[in-house]
Coordinates of C-alpha atoms in Angstrom, one line a residue:
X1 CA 20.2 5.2 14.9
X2 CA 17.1 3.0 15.0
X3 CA 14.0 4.4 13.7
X4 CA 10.9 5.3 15.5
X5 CA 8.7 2.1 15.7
X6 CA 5.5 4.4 14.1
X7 CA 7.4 5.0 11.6
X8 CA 8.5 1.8 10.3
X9 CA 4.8 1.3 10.6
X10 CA 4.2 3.7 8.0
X11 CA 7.3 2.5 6.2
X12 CA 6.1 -0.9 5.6
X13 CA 2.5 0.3 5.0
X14 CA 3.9 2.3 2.1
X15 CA 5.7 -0.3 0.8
X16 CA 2.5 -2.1 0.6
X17 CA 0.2 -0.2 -1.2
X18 CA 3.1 2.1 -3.3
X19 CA 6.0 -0.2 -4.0
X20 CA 9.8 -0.5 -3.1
X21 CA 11.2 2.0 -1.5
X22 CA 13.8 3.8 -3.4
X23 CA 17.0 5.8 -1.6
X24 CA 17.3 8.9 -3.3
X25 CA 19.7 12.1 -2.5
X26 CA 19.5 15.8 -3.5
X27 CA 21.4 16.0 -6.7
X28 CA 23.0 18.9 -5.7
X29 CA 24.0 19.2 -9.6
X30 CA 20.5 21.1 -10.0
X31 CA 20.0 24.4 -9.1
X32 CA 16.9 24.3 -6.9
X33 CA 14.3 26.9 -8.4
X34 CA 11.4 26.1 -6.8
X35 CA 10.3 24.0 -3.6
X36 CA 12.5 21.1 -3.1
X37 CA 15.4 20.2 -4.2
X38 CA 15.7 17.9 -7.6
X39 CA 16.4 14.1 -6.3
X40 CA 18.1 11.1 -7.6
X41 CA 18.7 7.7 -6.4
X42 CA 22.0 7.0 -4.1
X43 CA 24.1 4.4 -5.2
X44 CA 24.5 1.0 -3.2
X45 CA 27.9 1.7 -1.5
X46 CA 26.3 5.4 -0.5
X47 CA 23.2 3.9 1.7
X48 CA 23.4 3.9 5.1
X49 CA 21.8 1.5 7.9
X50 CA 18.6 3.3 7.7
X51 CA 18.6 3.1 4.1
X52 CA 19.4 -0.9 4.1
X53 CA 16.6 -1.3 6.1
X54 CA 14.0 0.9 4.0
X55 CA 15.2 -1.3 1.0
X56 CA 14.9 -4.2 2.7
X57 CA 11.0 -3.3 4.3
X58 CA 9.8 -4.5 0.6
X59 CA 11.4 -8.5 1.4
X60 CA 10.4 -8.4 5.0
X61 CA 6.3 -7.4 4.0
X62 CA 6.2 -10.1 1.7
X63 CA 7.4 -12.4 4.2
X64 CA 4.7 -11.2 7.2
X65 CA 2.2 -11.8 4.3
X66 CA 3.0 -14.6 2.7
X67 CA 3.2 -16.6 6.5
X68 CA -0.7 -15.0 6.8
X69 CA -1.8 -17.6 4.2
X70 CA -3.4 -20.6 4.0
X71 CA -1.8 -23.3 0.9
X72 CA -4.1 -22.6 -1.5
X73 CA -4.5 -18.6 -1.4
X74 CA -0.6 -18.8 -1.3
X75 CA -0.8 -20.6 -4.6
X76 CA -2.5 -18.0 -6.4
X77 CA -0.2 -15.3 -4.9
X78 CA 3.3 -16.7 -4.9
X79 CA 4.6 -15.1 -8.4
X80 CA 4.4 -11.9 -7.2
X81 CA 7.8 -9.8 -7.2
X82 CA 6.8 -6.8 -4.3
X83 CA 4.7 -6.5 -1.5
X84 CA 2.5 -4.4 -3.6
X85 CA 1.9 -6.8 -6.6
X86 CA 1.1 -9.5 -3.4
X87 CA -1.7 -6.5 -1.6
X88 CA -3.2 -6.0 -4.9
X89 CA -3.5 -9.8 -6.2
X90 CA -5.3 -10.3 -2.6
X91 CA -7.4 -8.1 -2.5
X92 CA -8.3 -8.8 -6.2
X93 CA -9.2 -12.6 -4.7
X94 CA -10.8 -11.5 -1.5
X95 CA -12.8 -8.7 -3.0
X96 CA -13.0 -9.6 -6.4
X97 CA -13.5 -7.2 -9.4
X98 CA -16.4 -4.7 -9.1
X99 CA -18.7 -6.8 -11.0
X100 CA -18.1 -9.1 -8.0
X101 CA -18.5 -6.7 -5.3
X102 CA -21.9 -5.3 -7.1
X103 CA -22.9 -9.1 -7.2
X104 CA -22.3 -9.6 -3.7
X105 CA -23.9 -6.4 -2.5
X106 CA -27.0 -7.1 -4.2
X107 CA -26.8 -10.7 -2.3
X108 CA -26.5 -8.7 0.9
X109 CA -29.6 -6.4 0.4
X110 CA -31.5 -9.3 -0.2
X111 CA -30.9 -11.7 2.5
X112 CA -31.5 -7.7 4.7
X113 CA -34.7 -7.3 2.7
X114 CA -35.9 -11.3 3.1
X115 CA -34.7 -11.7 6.9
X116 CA -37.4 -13.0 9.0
X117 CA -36.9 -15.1 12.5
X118 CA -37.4 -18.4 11.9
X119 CA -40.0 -20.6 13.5
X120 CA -38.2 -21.6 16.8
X121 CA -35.1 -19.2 16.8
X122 CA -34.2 -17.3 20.1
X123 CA -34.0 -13.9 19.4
X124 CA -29.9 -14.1 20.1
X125 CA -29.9 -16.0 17.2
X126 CA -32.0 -14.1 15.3
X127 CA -30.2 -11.0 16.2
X128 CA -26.7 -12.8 15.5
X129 CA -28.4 -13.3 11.9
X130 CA -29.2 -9.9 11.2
X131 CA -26.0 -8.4 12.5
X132 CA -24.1 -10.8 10.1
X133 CA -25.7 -8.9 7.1
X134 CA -25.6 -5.8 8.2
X135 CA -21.7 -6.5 9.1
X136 CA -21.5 -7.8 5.5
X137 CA -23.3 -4.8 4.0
X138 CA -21.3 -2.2 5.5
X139 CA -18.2 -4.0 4.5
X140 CA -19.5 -3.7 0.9
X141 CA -20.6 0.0 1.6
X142 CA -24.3 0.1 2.2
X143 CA -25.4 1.5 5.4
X144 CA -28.5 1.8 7.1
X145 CA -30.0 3.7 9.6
X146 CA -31.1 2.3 13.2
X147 CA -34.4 2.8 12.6
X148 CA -34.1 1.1 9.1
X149 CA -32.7 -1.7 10.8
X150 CA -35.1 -1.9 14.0
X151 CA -38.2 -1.6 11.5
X152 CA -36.4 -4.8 9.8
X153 CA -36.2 -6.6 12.8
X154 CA -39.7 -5.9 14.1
X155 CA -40.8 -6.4 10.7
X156 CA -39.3 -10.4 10.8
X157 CA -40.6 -10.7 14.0
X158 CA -43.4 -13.7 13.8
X159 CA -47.1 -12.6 14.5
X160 CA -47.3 -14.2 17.8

């Protein structure tokens, strides 16, 4: 029986950001007390289709990752054993640390807070400008209001 295409979705998802999957079967053993039953992992010859591919979700996620790369990102990130390790080692790289982030927020506000149209910009471009940083800031978390952001623009506007 193939599995619902959501949710090998959320199978490979999970595989990303909590590790390898692992096959596990009520130990029927354990008398169950309390909620569900105790669990333990099924050995190899016991897995069936289903299971194969849930182990194997770990292999193919490093593979649609890996093929995203460019040579030298790819560099940095091949010695990683799971799909997880990769996730976290890229976002370390594309994110960076939170001194990093901190750094580059504090770069954002202040290209917002020094934005003014330049002398012979259209407004598209000058719009285009200001949307880039404001795209950029709310990647990094920093919102503002519309009218923060139409008393920026009007602000930049020159005095002609």
């Amino acid at each position: 029986m193939q599995a619902h295409p959501a949710a090998q979705d959320d199978d490979m998802w999970y595989v990303i950001t909590e590790g390898p999957m692992k096959i596990l079967k009520a130990n029927n053993d354990v008398a169950i007390t309390e909620g569900a039953p105790h669990r333990l992992e099924k050995l190899q010859d016991e897995w069936t289709t289903e299971d194969k591919r849930k182990v194997n979700l770990d292999n193919v996620a490093k593979d649609i990752l890996y093929k995203t790369l460019d040579k030298v990102t790819f560099s940095k990130i091949k010695m990683c054993r799971t799909a997880k390790e990769f996730w976290e080692k890229l976002i370390q790289l594309c994110e960076g640390n939170d001194q990093t982030k901190e750094n580059k927020l504090s770069l954002a506000v202040q290209k917002f807070d020094n934005i003014k149209m330049k002398i012979g910009e259209s407004m598209h471009d000058y719009d285009e400008r200001i949307s880039g940083i404001i795209n950029e800031l709310n990647a990094l978390g920093k919102v503002y209001s519309n009218k923060e952001i139409a008393l920026k623009v009007v602000r930049g506007l020159p005095k002609e």
